[in-house]
Amino acid sequence: MNFEQTIYPLTEFLTDNNFLVVYKEQHFIKYSTNSTVITVAYANLEYLFFTHVGQNSKSLIELTPIAIKEVFKDNSFQFQSTLTIENLISFLETSGKLIVSGDKKVFKELTEFSERQSREYSRQIIQSQNIQGADKAWAQRDYVNFIKYIDRTEKELLPESYLKKYKIAVDKLQRHTE
């Protein structure tokens, strides 16, 4: 794949909209105006493009189909993991015009979306770690720690089997202390 050739339509579109190419290397390009930065990178191993947008290089947010759906209410790319160059141009010409124009509100919304995604991802990791700890404690018949791990989870998200085990663990500990 010739990166330069593949991104040429995007480069042409963005330069027509007052962007400059401010940095370029083998599979990476950075476009910029006074109010917007757009980067595009190509991952050889995955055959995918990754696009980031922001007001400056320090505030870049990945532009994913999920972000486009949530922030821009645009379902055009919902069944894709990333955007192609053609998708990106199409998006920037339509619902993504606010990125091209440097609208601060849209960058704020993208940042808030990214932070929500990050919090959700962290919450899921913590839930998973607590479930794994509970499983290990249960296997070792360590009911005290099993209960501690389950108490740290979001119980409403647990399968019913954990709630039954929780009741068993509480009962065993109560019987043990009587």
PDB file of N, CA and C in Angstrom, residues 1-7 23-30 40-44 49:
ATOM      1  N   MET A   1       0.834  -1.182   0.000  1.00  0.00           N
ATOM      2  CA  MET A   1       0.000   0.000   0.000  1.00  0.00           C
ATOM      3  C   MET A   1       0.877   1.242   0.000  1.00  0.00           C
ATOM      4  N   ASN A   2       0.597   2.147  -0.880  1.00  0.00           N
ATOM      5  CA  ASN A   2       1.307   3.414  -0.930  1.00  0.00           C
ATOM      6  C   ASN A   2       0.528   4.433  -0.101  1.00  0.00           C
ATOM      7  N   PHE A   3       1.035   4.728   1.095  1.00  0.00           N
ATOM      8  CA  PHE A   3       0.352   5.623   2.031  1.00  0.00           C
ATOM      9  C   PHE A   3       0.085   6.990   1.396  1.00  0.00           C
ATOM     10  N   GLU A   4       1.110   7.552   0.814  1.00  0.00           N
ATOM     11  CA  GLU A   4       0.992   8.889   0.207  1.00  0.00           C
ATOM     12  C   GLU A   4      -0.127   8.929  -0.836  1.00  0.00           C
ATOM     13  N   GLN A   5      -0.153   7.926  -1.656  1.00  0.00           N
ATOM     14  CA  GLN A   5      -1.162   7.854  -2.718  1.00  0.00           C
ATOM     15  C   GLN A   5      -2.567   7.660  -2.129  1.00  0.00           C
ATOM     16  N   THR A   6      -2.655   6.831  -1.117  1.00  0.00           N
ATOM     17  CA  THR A   6      -3.944   6.526  -0.498  1.00  0.00           C
ATOM     18  C   THR A   6      -4.540   7.744   0.196  1.00  0.00           C
ATOM     19  N   ILE A   7      -3.701   8.532   0.859  1.00  0.00           N
ATOM     20  CA  ILE A   7      -4.228   9.690   1.593  1.00  0.00           C
ATOM     21  C   ILE A   7      -4.326  10.949   0.735  1.00  0.00           C
ATOM     22  N   TYR A  23       3.464  17.715   9.353  1.00  0.00           N
ATOM     23  CA  TYR A  23       4.407  16.637   9.667  1.00  0.00           C
ATOM     24  C   TYR A  23       4.009  15.417   8.854  1.00  0.00           C
ATOM     25  N   LYS A  24       5.013  14.725   8.367  1.00  0.00           N
ATOM     26  CA  LYS A  24       4.727  13.530   7.581  1.00  0.00           C
ATOM     27  C   LYS A  24       5.891  12.565   7.731  1.00  0.00           C
ATOM     28  N   GLU A  25       5.562  11.294   7.907  1.00  0.00           N
ATOM     29  CA  GLU A  25       6.566  10.239   7.845  1.00  0.00           C
ATOM     30  C   GLU A  25       5.949   9.040   7.159  1.00  0.00           C
ATOM     31  N   GLN A  26       6.583   7.902   7.222  1.00  0.00           N
ATOM     32  CA  GLN A  26       6.194   6.761   6.395  1.00  0.00           C
ATOM     33  C   GLN A  26       4.699   6.444   6.397  1.00  0.00           C
ATOM     34  N   HIS A  27       4.091   6.247   7.546  1.00  0.00           N
ATOM     35  CA  HIS A  27       2.672   5.897   7.616  1.00  0.00           C
ATOM     36  C   HIS A  27       1.913   6.823   8.562  1.00  0.00           C
ATOM     37  N   PHE A  28       2.296   8.071   8.575  1.00  0.00           N
ATOM     38  CA  PHE A  28       1.684   9.042   9.488  1.00  0.00           C
ATOM     39  C   PHE A  28       1.692  10.415   8.842  1.00  0.00           C
ATOM     40  N   ILE A  29       0.601  11.141   9.029  1.00  0.00           N
ATOM     41  CA  ILE A  29       0.539  12.515   8.531  1.00  0.00           C
ATOM     42  C   ILE A  29      -0.244  13.361   9.530  1.00  0.00           C
ATOM     43  N   LYS A  30       0.183  14.601   9.665  1.00  0.00           N
ATOM     44  CA  LYS A  30      -0.481  15.527  10.582  1.00  0.00           C
ATOM     45  C   LYS A  30      -0.859  16.784   9.801  1.00  0.00           C
ATOM     46  N   VAL A  40      -3.517  11.195  10.829  1.00  0.00           N
ATOM     47  CA  VAL A  40      -3.916   9.906  10.267  1.00  0.00           C
ATOM     48  C   VAL A  40      -2.689   9.007  10.280  1.00  0.00           C
ATOM     49  N   ALA A  41      -2.855   7.822  10.854  1.00  0.00           N
ATOM     50  CA  ALA A  41      -1.772   6.844  10.883  1.00  0.00           C
ATOM     51  C   ALA A  41      -2.292   5.543  10.281  1.00  0.00           C
ATOM     52  N   TYR A  42      -1.402   4.833   9.637  1.00  0.00           N
ATOM     53  CA  TYR A  42      -1.764   3.548   9.049  1.00  0.00           C
ATOM     54  C   TYR A  42      -0.999   2.453   9.777  1.00  0.00           C
ATOM     55  N   ALA A  43      -1.733   1.441  10.245  1.00  0.00           N
ATOM     56  CA  ALA A  43      -1.116   0.305  10.937  1.00  0.00           C
ATOM     57  C   ALA A  43      -0.991  -0.843   9.937  1.00  0.00           C
ATOM     58  N   ASN A  44       0.236  -1.138   9.526  1.00  0.00           N
ATOM     59  CA  ASN A  44       0.505  -2.191   8.538  1.00  0.00           C
ATOM     60  C   ASN A  44      -0.024  -3.558   8.946  1.00  0.00           C
ATOM     61  N   PHE A  49      -6.554   2.360   9.231  1.00  0.00           N
ATOM     62  CA  PHE A  49      -6.202   3.755   9.461  1.00  0.00           C
ATOM     63  C   PHE A  49      -6.750   4.172  10.816  1.00  0.00           C
TER      64      PHE A  49
END
